Structures are given as C-alpha cells and as structure tokens.
Amino acid sequence: MIEKMFKSLEFDVILKKLEEYALSNRAKNRIKNLKPFISNFDVINNLNETTEGKVIIEKCGNPPLSSMTELEKSITLAKKEAILIPEQLENVGGFLVSCRRLKSYLRRAETISDSVALYGNSINELSYIEEEIKRSIRGGQVDDRATQKLTTIRRKIITTSERVKTKLDLYLRNNKNWFSESFVSIKNGRYTLPIKKEFKNRLGGTVIDISKSGGTYFIEPSIVSKIHEEIGLLRIDEENEVRRILYNLTSLIVESIDLIKINIEAMEILDFIFAKGKLSIDMKGNPIPVSIERNIRIEKGRHPLLSSENLVPLDFKIGDGINGVVITGPNTGGKTVSLKTVGLLSLMAQSGLHVPAENGVFTMNNHILCDIGDGQSITENLSTFSSHITNIIDILKTSDDQSLILLDELGSGTDPKEGMGLAIAILEELEIKNCLFVATTHYPDVKDYAMTSKKMINARMTFDHQSLLPLYQLKIGEAGFSCALYIAKRLGISERIINKAELVAYGSKNKTNIDFIGNDKTDDEKPKINNVRVKDEINIKEKKENEIKFSIGDCVTVYPQKMTGIVCTLQNKKGELGVQVKDKKLFVNHKRLKIKVCAKDLYPEDYDLSIVFDSVENRKNRKKMSKKHDPNLIVELREPKK
C-alpha cells in the first residue's frame, strides 16, 4: 500500500532522478531503497549531510568518486585465493587512485563541512599497492618493466624471433622461384615459407599447412625449428614470471582487504550524499527543517517534476489547531498539483532531501497516505468510485494522529448527494483521528462544513474571470467556486439556460455568485487565514567543536559505518581509542570518531564505569582482590581488537 502511495505522489520518479547522479551500483541500490525516516534524529542527520554535500560541490567542484565497477567481484575472488587478471588489478588500482584523490578533496572541504568531510578520515591511502599496480600493469597487460627478469625474457623472445625472420628472409631472397609469395607467413603460431608444390622437397623441414588449391605448402625449415623450440621455452619462462607478478599483486590486495572494504563503504556513502547534493543543485532545492510539531508551512514551493519557467509557487499552511484544508476551485485550476506538491515535498524532506521551496517547515509523519487519480481498472473490475472507496478504507485503517492524508476529488464518481454526504462523513472521521489532511472537492456542502469546523479551513485556487484561465495560485482562508455556470455564461450559453441551471442546482437564482466582483488577476488582497497560526521555524544547529577530547564512557559514532559505541580506553600513541560496539571492543583511529553524547551527560558523578565494560564475574573478583590477594581468583583484561 505504501509503495502505491509513493507512486501516486511520484516519489519513485524523484528516486530515479536521484539515481542518475550516483556513479556506483551500491549507491544506486541505496537510493532505490530510500524511504522517509521514522526518527527525527535520522532526518536531521541526513538533511545536514545533503546540505554539506551540496555546499562542498558548489565550493570545491565535483568529487572524484569511483563507479567501483566489478570491484567487489575482484575483491571476493582475491579473498578466495584466486589470482586476479590484469584487468581486475587495474580496477582495484583505479579505485585506490579515486580514494586518494577523494581523501585530498575532502581535506580541502574540512573548513566548510562538519560531518561529510569527516568521512575522509575513514579512507585509507594504500599508495604502495596503487604504485605497484601502476608500475606492473598497463593497458590490461603485465608491463615489460614489471620486473627485470620479465624485461630480459621478453627481450630474448624478440631477439630470437628476429633471428628466425632473418634466416627465412635469406631463403626467400636466394630462391625466389621456389616460393609463391615473397614474404614469411605465420601459420598456427609458427614461422613458415610459402613454397610451391613442385619445390617442396628442396626445402627440409615440417609442413605446417597447405593452401586450399594445394599449390602452396607452408613449411617450417629444420634450422628454424630448433630456434622455435628455444622461443617456446622462453614463452614458458615468460608465463611463469607473469603469474608470479600477478600472484604478488593479488597478495598485496588480500593483505589490505579489510582496509579496502572500509574504503568501499565510505565511497558508497559519499556517492549517495553527493548524489543528493547534485539533485538539490539541479532542482534549486533548499534544506527545509522537519519538526516533531504537527505543522506544515511551505513558502514558494514548486513541484520538482514540473518546469519552473511558468510555474506559480505554492504557499501553504496547516497545523497549530487547523488539521484539515479543503481546496476548491475550477477544473484544471491546479488543485491536484497543489495536493501532490504538499505530499511529495513532505516525502522528500522526511527522506533527508532538499526540496524546491524558499522556506517553511515540515512535520514528521508515520504515513503519508493519498487517494489521487481515478484508479479505474478493467482487470480488477473496479470503477472510479470503487477504487476511491477501496483506497479510503485502507487509509482510514492505517492512519492515526501522526499521519498526513491527501484526498483528491473526495466523494466523486457517484450520485452527487450521496457523494457529498460520504465526503463530509470521511472528513469528520479524519477530524476524530486528529491527523493532518488536505482534500479537494467541488461540493458546496463540503465547503460549508469546513467553514463551520474549528479544525478545518477552506482554500481556493484563483481564476482569471476575463481570460477564463486558471492562475494556479492557492489562497488559504477562502472558499472557491467551480465556475462552471460562469464559464458557460461567458462562452455564450443563453441567459435562460443559465437561469434554469442555477435554479435546478441551487433552488433559486443568484446563489452561485455568477457575476463575480473583482478579478483574481488584479486582486492583491492577502489570503484570510482565520485561525491558522504557524509556529516560529525551529532552527536546528549542531554543536561545533574545534578540538575534540574523548573521555572513557563517551558515546561516539564510528565512521564510515555510522556504528554507535562507547569509549572504553583512552587514546594511544597511534591515535587510536578503544571503543565498545555492542559486544565487541575495537581499536579505532580518533579521526573516525565523532562524539554523540559526552560521558558526563550519560552517567552521574563517581559512576563506576566498570559496570558498563566488565563482566559481573570480573567485577566480583576485582572487589575481592581489593580486600586481600587470592591466587585462585582470575581477573580477565580484554584488550580491544585491532
């Protein structure tokens, strides 16, 4: 159901656009699985990373990322003790070059980034492996200069092959009438002379091939055979030396395989973050905060899949006592686009993406549920109305006070009176649930219901009464008109028919305000927002520290895996700290750590941290040993793993 809602709001199209900016398949898969976060902490972190990624690109240019094509396959083969071929080694070498360049790129970005640049500390520079691969492999082949021995062997092969050619050329020059061609031929990998059939016994040697006509024999002279055997032995030596070189290079990779895997993880995360930054630049997005308060405010928002050239920006508010907005207005006036814009921007913001809006605030939702489009299905035997009701049943079952509900043309597709009654009953149910909801409708009774409800407010799409064209501007606090009779009158339908239609529809004339006063196109009156009060925007600022000193008991984040751990031993000479992650204790370089919560904020004064790091048995033994020495007691000292 949720996937269906994402598709209705075109969130899947946004993810496909985002995929286009990622280089690696790992990052693309991460994007495919991107969904709105259910934790406000995760939303803030991801939104901040998107912002930093965008700023870094704008200040430092495009990052030198790696596509990591076939890289994991090569790493897996190396781990299984297979010898990597030159192309695979070149892939690993190219990846290590990208890692080195990316680390340098992020070092330059440290002055403008608190979090994303920190990933550079997780990237291991393996220059010695990079240099060995670069020196030994070139153009998908083991280079002649990989080792002195290989250089010597290949030089001997060339020299010996030249000797063969020289001898054969001598035969050709001295006995021109014997041969059908005046050049040496290579057949089945052997040097031969194309001798005429009638002279084949004049030349001692081995017949390697015969022409299709049978008139030419390709013979390897006996004197050349011995030299060819010498070349064969040199080829074996060459192959053995090449295998030795490939084995040594593969061994270097295996020795550093854990460090390479950390680089792969960091590259994937950074590829994902920078893809979000590139998307933001493309759609001119901004980081709009997401709050736990049940308020949504959008200032000059745009639908990201529509051309912004002639698009009228959306201003929208809901919350702070007003839970429902009912949008009315003429057909093709932009009601559905406004509805989709609210839903799509909410999904994007809660997924840690920038949105194309100038300002505002979004709220955390456990579900964003919608009923948009006619949903008619021949195969499932569903009419438009049946499809709407089926969706709404699911929405009512799933939603609660933390949900955002979007309903397009509520109550349509059936008898107008029954549809109107059903629409009001559904809105009343949503009011009881206390969720946020936006609905579009043409029904006048629904507008009247919204006007009398304390938790609902009307909104309308503006309309140019002179040109009969919609202006696609939303005004909150005012009910709109479908304008059907007005448009019909302007287009030339007789006054008699208009009066009759008005009488049938409303029971009397002049109920529909057909003769509008004023024009939305020139009306500068601000929207009347009855009881809507939007709280001041909450600015979320992360604490910045120029110098971080770690203490035992600090709760930290370990990059690039973003694991949470507790500092259990202080920094050693190598700059490493002991960190307990779940049930494991690890040594981690201080540059890969970021304080999440300080120990002083986690534990009371004089708190015995051995309770956190020691086993119950160890603590008991320590207590006993503090009173008197007991040779039978054992206290285990567990060092963190490297």
PDB file of C-alpha atoms in Angstrom, residues 30-304:
ATOM      1  CA  ARG A  30      20.790   2.555  -1.529  1.00  0.00           C
ATOM      2  CA  ILE A  31      18.745   5.184  -3.396  1.00  0.00           C
ATOM      3  CA  LYS A  32      16.229   2.591  -4.625  1.00  0.00           C
ATOM      4  CA  ASN A  33      15.565   1.615  -1.007  1.00  0.00           C
ATOM      5  CA  LEU A  34      15.354   5.192   0.283  1.00  0.00           C
ATOM      6  CA  LYS A  35      12.202   5.825   2.321  1.00  0.00           C
ATOM      7  CA  PRO A  36      11.102   8.541   4.750  1.00  0.00           C
ATOM      8  CA  PHE A  37      12.888   8.123   8.076  1.00  0.00           C
ATOM      9  CA  ILE A  38      10.777   7.450  11.147  1.00  0.00           C
ATOM     10  CA  SER A  39      13.306   9.059  13.512  1.00  0.00           C
ATOM     11  CA  ASN A  40      13.637  12.836  13.630  1.00  0.00           C
ATOM     12  CA  PHE A  41      17.307  12.369  14.553  1.00  0.00           C
ATOM     13  CA  ASP A  42      17.896  10.414  11.301  1.00  0.00           C
ATOM     14  CA  VAL A  43      16.068  13.075   9.282  1.00  0.00           C
ATOM     15  CA  ILE A  44      18.208  15.867  10.751  1.00  0.00           C
ATOM     16  CA  ASN A  45      21.460  13.929  10.157  1.00  0.00           C
ATOM     17  CA  ASN A  46      20.615  13.052   6.561  1.00  0.00           C
ATOM     18  CA  LEU A  47      19.329  16.545   5.785  1.00  0.00           C
ATOM     19  CA  ASN A  48      22.544  18.062   7.178  1.00  0.00           C
ATOM     20  CA  GLU A  49      24.632  15.658   5.078  1.00  0.00           C
ATOM     21  CA  THR A  50      22.684  16.645   1.942  1.00  0.00           C
ATOM     22  CA  THR A  51      23.309  20.321   2.744  1.00  0.00           C
ATOM     23  CA  GLU A  52      27.033  19.770   3.327  1.00  0.00           C
ATOM     24  CA  GLY A  53      27.309  17.655   0.167  1.00  0.00           C
ATOM     25  CA  LYS A  54      25.719  20.438  -1.872  1.00  0.00           C
ATOM     26  CA  VAL A  55      27.934  23.162  -0.351  1.00  0.00           C
ATOM     27  CA  ILE A  56      31.095  21.089  -0.925  1.00  0.00           C
ATOM     28  CA  ILE A  57      30.218  20.565  -4.611  1.00  0.00           C
ATOM     29  CA  GLU A  58      29.484  24.275  -5.057  1.00  0.00           C
ATOM     30  CA  LYS A  59      32.756  25.307  -3.378  1.00  0.00           C
ATOM     31  CA  CYS A  60      35.145  22.507  -4.431  1.00  0.00           C
ATOM     32  CA  GLY A  61      33.657  21.160  -7.682  1.00  0.00           C
ATOM     33  CA  ASN A  62      32.538  17.616  -8.463  1.00  0.00           C
ATOM     34  CA  PRO A  63      34.044  14.961  -6.153  1.00  0.00           C
ATOM     35  CA  PRO A  64      36.443  12.348  -7.661  1.00  0.00           C
ATOM     36  CA  LEU A  65      34.192   9.345  -6.939  1.00  0.00           C
ATOM     37  CA  SER A  66      34.665   5.810  -8.292  1.00  0.00           C
ATOM     38  CA  SER A  67      31.985   3.771 -10.059  1.00  0.00           C
ATOM     39  CA  MET A  68      33.515   0.644  -8.408  1.00  0.00           C
ATOM     40  CA  THR A  69      32.542  -1.464 -11.461  1.00  0.00           C
ATOM     41  CA  GLU A  70      33.379  -5.154 -10.918  1.00  0.00           C
ATOM     42  CA  LEU A  71      35.380  -4.121  -7.831  1.00  0.00           C
ATOM     43  CA  GLU A  72      33.529  -6.290  -5.314  1.00  0.00           C
ATOM     44  CA  LYS A  73      33.804  -9.293  -7.655  1.00  0.00           C
ATOM     45  CA  SER A  74      37.585  -8.811  -7.811  1.00  0.00           C
ATOM     46  CA  ILE A  75      37.834  -8.464  -4.011  1.00  0.00           C
ATOM     47  CA  THR A  76      35.773 -11.633  -3.500  1.00  0.00           C
ATOM     48  CA  LEU A  77      37.976 -13.606  -5.923  1.00  0.00           C
ATOM     49  CA  ALA A  78      41.142 -12.361  -4.205  1.00  0.00           C
ATOM     50  CA  LYS A  79      39.767 -13.410  -0.819  1.00  0.00           C
ATOM     51  CA  LYS A  80      39.153 -16.909  -2.226  1.00  0.00           C
ATOM     52  CA  GLU A  81      42.868 -17.108  -3.148  1.00  0.00           C
ATOM     53  CA  ALA A  82      42.254 -16.745  -6.887  1.00  0.00           C
ATOM     54  CA  ILE A  83      44.907 -14.873  -8.874  1.00  0.00           C
ATOM     55  CA  LEU A  84      43.466 -11.662 -10.308  1.00  0.00           C
ATOM     56  CA  ILE A  85      43.919 -10.976 -14.018  1.00  0.00           C
ATOM     57  CA  PRO A  86      45.428  -7.639 -15.202  1.00  0.00           C
ATOM     58  CA  GLU A  87      42.024  -6.025 -15.920  1.00  0.00           C
ATOM     59  CA  GLN A  88      40.824  -6.795 -12.382  1.00  0.00           C
ATOM     60  CA  LEU A  89      44.040  -5.443 -10.882  1.00  0.00           C
ATOM     61  CA  GLU A  90      43.629  -2.259 -12.917  1.00  0.00           C
ATOM     62  CA  ASN A  91      40.099  -1.879 -11.492  1.00  0.00           C
ATOM     63  CA  VAL A  92      41.460  -2.130  -7.944  1.00  0.00           C
ATOM     64  CA  GLY A  93      44.286   0.289  -8.796  1.00  0.00           C
ATOM     65  CA  GLY A  94      41.860   2.785 -10.322  1.00  0.00           C
ATOM     66  CA  PHE A  95      39.674   2.575  -7.203  1.00  0.00           C
ATOM     67  CA  LEU A  96      42.664   3.283  -4.945  1.00  0.00           C
ATOM     68  CA  VAL A  97      43.558   6.311  -7.092  1.00  0.00           C
ATOM     69  CA  SER A  98      39.983   7.621  -6.617  1.00  0.00           C
ATOM     70  CA  CYS A  99      40.268   7.001  -2.847  1.00  0.00           C
ATOM     71  CA  ARG A 100      43.484   9.018  -2.622  1.00  0.00           C
ATOM     72  CA  ARG A 101      42.022  11.887  -4.661  1.00  0.00           C
ATOM     73  CA  LEU A 102      38.746  11.835  -2.701  1.00  0.00           C
ATOM     74  CA  LYS A 103      40.618  11.963   0.607  1.00  0.00           C
ATOM     75  CA  SER A 104      42.529  15.026  -0.633  1.00  0.00           C
ATOM     76  CA  TYR A 105      39.257  16.565  -1.910  1.00  0.00           C
ATOM     77  CA  LEU A 106      37.564  16.110   1.486  1.00  0.00           C
ATOM     78  CA  ARG A 107      40.618  17.518   3.282  1.00  0.00           C
ATOM     79  CA  ARG A 108      40.099  20.748   1.321  1.00  0.00           C
ATOM     80  CA  ALA A 109      36.417  20.709   2.330  1.00  0.00           C
ATOM     81  CA  GLU A 110      37.047  20.462   6.098  1.00  0.00           C
ATOM     82  CA  THR A 111      36.660  24.212   6.569  1.00  0.00           C
ATOM     83  CA  ILE A 112      33.112  24.162   5.171  1.00  0.00           C
ATOM     84  CA  SER A 113      31.906  20.760   6.429  1.00  0.00           C
ATOM     85  CA  ASP A 114      31.453  19.303   9.913  1.00  0.00           C
ATOM     86  CA  SER A 115      30.237  15.827   9.055  1.00  0.00           C
ATOM     87  CA  VAL A 116      30.725  14.853   5.404  1.00  0.00           C
ATOM     88  CA  ALA A 117      34.408  15.844   5.304  1.00  0.00           C
ATOM     89  CA  LEU A 118      34.931  13.580   8.313  1.00  0.00           C
ATOM     90  CA  TYR A 119      34.440  10.579   6.027  1.00  0.00           C
ATOM     91  CA  GLY A 120      37.845  11.427   4.568  1.00  0.00           C
ATOM     92  CA  ASN A 121      39.419  10.186   7.810  1.00  0.00           C
ATOM     93  CA  SER A 122      37.878   6.765   7.123  1.00  0.00           C
ATOM     94  CA  ILE A 123      39.540   6.460   3.714  1.00  0.00           C
ATOM     95  CA  ASN A 124      42.824   4.550   3.792  1.00  0.00           C
ATOM     96  CA  GLU A 125      45.530   5.658   1.360  1.00  0.00           C
ATOM     97  CA  LEU A 126      47.146   2.454   0.044  1.00  0.00           C
ATOM     98  CA  SER A 127      49.711   4.196  -2.150  1.00  0.00           C
ATOM     99  CA  TYR A 128      52.168   1.290  -2.165  1.00  0.00           C
ATOM    100  CA  ILE A 129      49.544  -1.037  -3.705  1.00  0.00           C
ATOM    101  CA  GLU A 130      48.446   1.686  -6.117  1.00  0.00           C
ATOM    102  CA  GLU A 131      52.049   2.280  -7.246  1.00  0.00           C
ATOM    103  CA  GLU A 132      52.845  -1.426  -7.653  1.00  0.00           C
ATOM    104  CA  ILE A 133      49.768  -1.965  -9.835  1.00  0.00           C
ATOM    105  CA  LYS A 134      50.505   1.171 -11.856  1.00  0.00           C
ATOM    106  CA  ARG A 135      54.139   0.069 -12.421  1.00  0.00           C
ATOM    107  CA  SER A 136      53.307  -3.536 -13.270  1.00  0.00           C
ATOM    108  CA  ILE A 137      50.041  -3.329 -15.263  1.00  0.00           C
ATOM    109  CA  ARG A 138      49.431  -1.167 -18.311  1.00  0.00           C
ATOM    110  CA  GLY A 139      46.687  -1.355 -20.919  1.00  0.00           C
ATOM    111  CA  GLY A 140      45.259  -4.570 -19.483  1.00  0.00           C
ATOM    112  CA  GLN A 141      48.639  -6.358 -19.756  1.00  0.00           C
ATOM    113  CA  VAL A 142      51.587  -7.068 -17.476  1.00  0.00           C
ATOM    114  CA  ASP A 143      54.125  -4.424 -18.479  1.00  0.00           C
ATOM    115  CA  ASP A 144      57.596  -5.420 -19.739  1.00  0.00           C
ATOM    116  CA  ARG A 145      59.157  -3.373 -16.936  1.00  0.00           C
ATOM    117  CA  ALA A 146      57.222  -5.069 -14.134  1.00  0.00           C
ATOM    118  CA  THR A 147      60.415  -6.947 -13.151  1.00  0.00           C
ATOM    119  CA  GLN A 148      63.961  -7.096 -14.507  1.00  0.00           C
ATOM    120  CA  LYS A 149      63.537 -10.805 -15.189  1.00  0.00           C
ATOM    121  CA  LEU A 150      60.434 -10.232 -17.339  1.00  0.00           C
ATOM    122  CA  THR A 151      62.246  -7.459 -19.220  1.00  0.00           C
ATOM    123  CA  THR A 152      65.130  -9.861 -20.030  1.00  0.00           C
ATOM    124  CA  ILE A 153      62.855 -12.745 -21.079  1.00  0.00           C
ATOM    125  CA  ARG A 154      60.765 -10.609 -23.431  1.00  0.00           C
ATOM    126  CA  ARG A 155      63.871  -9.015 -24.950  1.00  0.00           C
ATOM    127  CA  LYS A 156      65.260 -12.512 -25.672  1.00  0.00           C
ATOM    128  CA  ILE A 157      61.963 -13.538 -27.288  1.00  0.00           C
ATOM    129  CA  ILE A 158      62.109 -10.516 -29.594  1.00  0.00           C
ATOM    130  CA  THR A 159      65.784 -11.101 -30.446  1.00  0.00           C
ATOM    131  CA  THR A 160      65.263 -14.807 -31.143  1.00  0.00           C
ATOM    132  CA  SER A 161      62.178 -14.098 -33.260  1.00  0.00           C
ATOM    133  CA  GLU A 162      64.218 -11.624 -35.312  1.00  0.00           C
ATOM    134  CA  ARG A 163      66.825 -14.336 -35.907  1.00  0.00           C
ATOM    135  CA  VAL A 164      64.110 -16.601 -37.321  1.00  0.00           C
ATOM    136  CA  LYS A 165      62.853 -13.862 -39.634  1.00  0.00           C
ATOM    137  CA  THR A 166      66.384 -13.095 -40.823  1.00  0.00           C
ATOM    138  CA  LYS A 167      67.060 -16.716 -41.775  1.00  0.00           C
ATOM    139  CA  LEU A 168      63.725 -17.077 -43.545  1.00  0.00           C
ATOM    140  CA  ASP A 169      64.215 -13.805 -45.440  1.00  0.00           C
ATOM    141  CA  LEU A 170      67.576 -15.184 -46.619  1.00  0.00           C
ATOM    142  CA  TYR A 171      65.830 -18.290 -48.017  1.00  0.00           C
ATOM    143  CA  LEU A 172      63.314 -16.103 -49.848  1.00  0.00           C
ATOM    144  CA  ARG A 173      65.955 -13.898 -51.460  1.00  0.00           C
ATOM    145  CA  ASN A 174      68.248 -16.746 -52.571  1.00  0.00           C
ATOM    146  CA  ASN A 175      65.497 -18.990 -54.024  1.00  0.00           C
ATOM    147  CA  LYS A 176      62.809 -16.658 -55.340  1.00  0.00           C
ATOM    148  CA  ASN A 177      61.477 -19.098 -57.950  1.00  0.00           C
ATOM    149  CA  TRP A 178      60.714 -21.721 -55.257  1.00  0.00           C
ATOM    150  CA  PHE A 179      58.125 -19.554 -53.483  1.00  0.00           C
ATOM    151  CA  SER A 180      54.639 -18.428 -54.424  1.00  0.00           C
ATOM    152  CA  GLU A 181      54.913 -15.307 -52.195  1.00  0.00           C
ATOM    153  CA  SER A 182      57.837 -13.097 -51.275  1.00  0.00           C
ATOM    154  CA  PHE A 183      57.141 -12.851 -47.538  1.00  0.00           C
ATOM    155  CA  VAL A 184      57.224 -15.001 -44.417  1.00  0.00           C
ATOM    156  CA  SER A 185      53.843 -16.434 -43.291  1.00  0.00           C
ATOM    157  CA  ILE A 186      52.809 -17.277 -39.719  1.00  0.00           C
ATOM    158  CA  LYS A 187      50.700 -20.451 -39.588  1.00  0.00           C
ATOM    159  CA  ASN A 188      49.446 -21.946 -36.305  1.00  0.00           C
ATOM    160  CA  GLY A 189      51.821 -19.660 -34.455  1.00  0.00           C
ATOM    161  CA  ARG A 190      54.911 -20.824 -36.372  1.00  0.00           C
ATOM    162  CA  TYR A 191      57.068 -19.031 -38.969  1.00  0.00           C
ATOM    163  CA  THR A 192      56.750 -20.693 -42.409  1.00  0.00           C
ATOM    164  CA  LEU A 193      57.779 -20.239 -46.043  1.00  0.00           C
ATOM    165  CA  PRO A 194      55.106 -20.433 -48.822  1.00  0.00           C
ATOM    166  CA  ILE A 195      56.916 -22.923 -51.155  1.00  0.00           C
ATOM    167  CA  LYS A 196      55.434 -24.138 -54.437  1.00  0.00           C
ATOM    168  CA  LYS A 197      54.313 -27.763 -54.541  1.00  0.00           C
ATOM    169  CA  GLU A 198      56.929 -28.789 -57.102  1.00  0.00           C
ATOM    170  CA  PHE A 199      59.783 -27.492 -54.918  1.00  0.00           C
ATOM    171  CA  LYS A 200      58.553 -28.774 -51.551  1.00  0.00           C
ATOM    172  CA  ASN A 201      61.242 -31.490 -51.413  1.00  0.00           C
ATOM    173  CA  ARG A 202      64.013 -28.943 -51.988  1.00  0.00           C
ATOM    174  CA  LEU A 203      63.442 -27.466 -48.523  1.00  0.00           C
ATOM    175  CA  GLY A 204      63.938 -29.704 -45.488  1.00  0.00           C
ATOM    176  CA  GLY A 205      61.513 -29.040 -42.714  1.00  0.00           C
ATOM    177  CA  THR A 206      57.999 -29.610 -41.370  1.00  0.00           C
ATOM    178  CA  VAL A 207      54.808 -28.973 -43.374  1.00  0.00           C
ATOM    179  CA  ILE A 208      52.629 -26.760 -41.160  1.00  0.00           C
ATOM    180  CA  ASP A 209      49.785 -26.019 -43.617  1.00  0.00           C
ATOM    181  CA  ILE A 210      48.688 -26.410 -47.277  1.00  0.00           C
ATOM    182  CA  SER A 211      46.716 -23.852 -49.319  1.00  0.00           C
ATOM    183  CA  LYS A 212      43.150 -24.678 -50.393  1.00  0.00           C
ATOM    184  CA  SER A 213      44.250 -25.166 -54.015  1.00  0.00           C
ATOM    185  CA  GLY A 214      47.082 -27.469 -52.884  1.00  0.00           C
ATOM    186  CA  GLY A 215      49.583 -25.480 -54.938  1.00  0.00           C
ATOM    187  CA  THR A 216      51.412 -23.978 -51.947  1.00  0.00           C
ATOM    188  CA  TYR A 217      52.979 -25.715 -48.962  1.00  0.00           C
ATOM    189  CA  PHE A 218      53.756 -23.759 -45.810  1.00  0.00           C
ATOM    190  CA  ILE A 219      56.942 -25.316 -44.452  1.00  0.00           C
ATOM    191  CA  GLU A 220      58.904 -24.512 -41.328  1.00  0.00           C
ATOM    192  CA  PRO A 221      62.589 -25.164 -42.240  1.00  0.00           C
ATOM    193  CA  SER A 222      64.505 -27.557 -39.950  1.00  0.00           C
ATOM    194  CA  ILE A 223      67.031 -24.918 -38.989  1.00  0.00           C
ATOM    195  CA  VAL A 224      64.191 -22.695 -37.788  1.00  0.00           C
ATOM    196  CA  SER A 225      62.521 -25.469 -35.748  1.00  0.00           C
ATOM    197  CA  LYS A 226      65.352 -25.507 -33.233  1.00  0.00           C
ATOM    198  CA  ILE A 227      65.141 -21.741 -32.790  1.00  0.00           C
ATOM    199  CA  HIS A 228      61.369 -22.029 -32.437  1.00  0.00           C
ATOM    200  CA  GLU A 229      61.822 -24.549 -29.617  1.00  0.00           C
ATOM    201  CA  GLU A 230      64.047 -22.009 -27.912  1.00  0.00           C
ATOM    202  CA  ILE A 231      61.288 -19.400 -28.253  1.00  0.00           C
ATOM    203  CA  GLY A 232      58.796 -21.899 -26.798  1.00  0.00           C
ATOM    204  CA  LEU A 233      60.935 -22.327 -23.678  1.00  0.00           C
ATOM    205  CA  LEU A 234      61.234 -18.547 -23.348  1.00  0.00           C
ATOM    206  CA  ARG A 235      57.437 -18.277 -23.589  1.00  0.00           C
ATOM    207  CA  ILE A 236      57.085 -20.724 -20.691  1.00  0.00           C
ATOM    208  CA  ASP A 237      59.512 -18.648 -18.623  1.00  0.00           C
ATOM    209  CA  GLU A 238      57.543 -15.526 -19.532  1.00  0.00           C
ATOM    210  CA  GLU A 239      54.221 -17.092 -18.458  1.00  0.00           C
ATOM    211  CA  ASN A 240      55.686 -18.241 -15.137  1.00  0.00           C
ATOM    212  CA  GLU A 241      57.084 -14.780 -14.410  1.00  0.00           C
ATOM    213  CA  VAL A 242      53.767 -13.134 -15.319  1.00  0.00           C
ATOM    214  CA  ARG A 243      51.897 -15.496 -12.967  1.00  0.00           C
ATOM    215  CA  ARG A 244      54.364 -14.704 -10.191  1.00  0.00           C
ATOM    216  CA  ILE A 245      53.839 -10.953 -10.679  1.00  0.00           C
ATOM    217  CA  LEU A 246      50.024 -11.325 -10.686  1.00  0.00           C
ATOM    218  CA  TYR A 247      50.200 -13.512  -7.572  1.00  0.00           C
ATOM    219  CA  ASN A 248      52.312 -10.949  -5.706  1.00  0.00           C
ATOM    220  CA  LEU A 249      49.961  -8.097  -6.632  1.00  0.00           C
ATOM    221  CA  THR A 250      46.930 -10.152  -5.582  1.00  0.00           C
ATOM    222  CA  SER A 251      48.634 -10.950  -2.267  1.00  0.00           C
ATOM    223  CA  LEU A 252      49.130  -7.236  -1.586  1.00  0.00           C
ATOM    224  CA  ILE A 253      45.400  -6.703  -2.070  1.00  0.00           C
ATOM    225  CA  VAL A 254      44.475  -9.647   0.183  1.00  0.00           C
ATOM    226  CA  GLU A 255      46.720  -8.294   2.966  1.00  0.00           C
ATOM    227  CA  SER A 256      44.828  -4.969   2.910  1.00  0.00           C
ATOM    228  CA  ILE A 257      41.377  -6.328   2.085  1.00  0.00           C
ATOM    229  CA  ASP A 258      39.751  -5.041   5.319  1.00  0.00           C
ATOM    230  CA  LEU A 259      41.039  -1.515   4.680  1.00  0.00           C
ATOM    231  CA  ILE A 260      39.820  -1.682   1.072  1.00  0.00           C
ATOM    232  CA  LYS A 261      36.351  -2.730   2.303  1.00  0.00           C
ATOM    233  CA  ILE A 262      36.240   0.301   4.615  1.00  0.00           C
ATOM    234  CA  ASN A 263      37.118   2.459   1.586  1.00  0.00           C
ATOM    235  CA  ILE A 264      34.297   0.835  -0.414  1.00  0.00           C
ATOM    236  CA  GLU A 265      31.778   1.606   2.352  1.00  0.00           C
ATOM    237  CA  ALA A 266      32.976   5.221   2.599  1.00  0.00           C
ATOM    238  CA  MET A 267      32.863   5.619  -1.201  1.00  0.00           C
ATOM    239  CA  GLU A 268      29.288   4.265  -1.308  1.00  0.00           C
ATOM    240  CA  ILE A 269      28.074   6.623   1.433  1.00  0.00           C
ATOM    241  CA  LEU A 270      29.788   9.633  -0.138  1.00  0.00           C
ATOM    242  CA  ASP A 271      28.431   8.742  -3.597  1.00  0.00           C
ATOM    243  CA  PHE A 272      24.934   8.690  -2.041  1.00  0.00           C
ATOM    244  CA  ILE A 273      25.424  12.009  -0.205  1.00  0.00           C
ATOM    245  CA  PHE A 274      26.876  13.829  -3.217  1.00  0.00           C
ATOM    246  CA  ALA A 275      24.076  12.474  -5.450  1.00  0.00           C
ATOM    247  CA  LYS A 276      21.592  14.177  -3.101  1.00  0.00           C
ATOM    248  CA  GLY A 277      23.642  17.369  -3.283  1.00  0.00           C
ATOM    249  CA  LYS A 278      23.676  17.279  -7.108  1.00  0.00           C
ATOM    250  CA  LEU A 279      19.892  16.744  -7.193  1.00  0.00           C
ATOM    251  CA  SER A 280      19.421  19.752  -4.915  1.00  0.00           C
ATOM    252  CA  ILE A 281      21.554  21.917  -7.202  1.00  0.00           C
ATOM    253  CA  ASP A 282      19.601  20.721 -10.244  1.00  0.00           C
ATOM    254  CA  MET A 283      16.170  21.489  -8.765  1.00  0.00           C
ATOM    255  CA  LYS A 284      17.339  24.594  -6.853  1.00  0.00           C
ATOM    256  CA  GLY A 285      16.375  22.960  -3.585  1.00  0.00           C
ATOM    257  CA  ASN A 286      16.789  24.169  -0.018  1.00  0.00           C
ATOM    258  CA  PRO A 287      17.098  22.399   3.339  1.00  0.00           C
ATOM    259  CA  ILE A 288      13.650  22.825   4.906  1.00  0.00           C
ATOM    260  CA  PRO A 289      13.604  21.615   8.550  1.00  0.00           C
ATOM    261  CA  VAL A 290      11.406  18.726   9.667  1.00  0.00           C
ATOM    262  CA  SER A 291       9.922  19.108  13.134  1.00  0.00           C
ATOM    263  CA  ILE A 292       8.047  16.812  15.507  1.00  0.00           C
ATOM    264  CA  GLU A 293       5.451  19.591  15.841  1.00  0.00           C
ATOM    265  CA  ARG A 294       2.343  18.875  13.750  1.00  0.00           C
ATOM    266  CA  ASN A 295       2.762  21.872  11.435  1.00  0.00           C
ATOM    267  CA  ILE A 296       3.473  22.195   7.716  1.00  0.00           C
ATOM    268  CA  ARG A 297       4.403  25.507   6.149  1.00  0.00           C
ATOM    269  CA  ILE A 298       5.564  25.871   2.546  1.00  0.00           C
ATOM    270  CA  GLU A 299       6.707  29.216   1.168  1.00  0.00           C
ATOM    271  CA  LYS A 300       7.053  29.474  -2.619  1.00  0.00           C
ATOM    272  CA  GLY A 301       7.209  25.723  -3.098  1.00  0.00           C
ATOM    273  CA  ARG A 302       7.417  24.138  -6.557  1.00  0.00           C
ATOM    274  CA  HIS A 303       6.604  20.672  -7.805  1.00  0.00           C
ATOM    275  CA  PRO A 304      10.075  19.271  -8.637  1.00  0.00           C
TER     276      PRO A 304
END
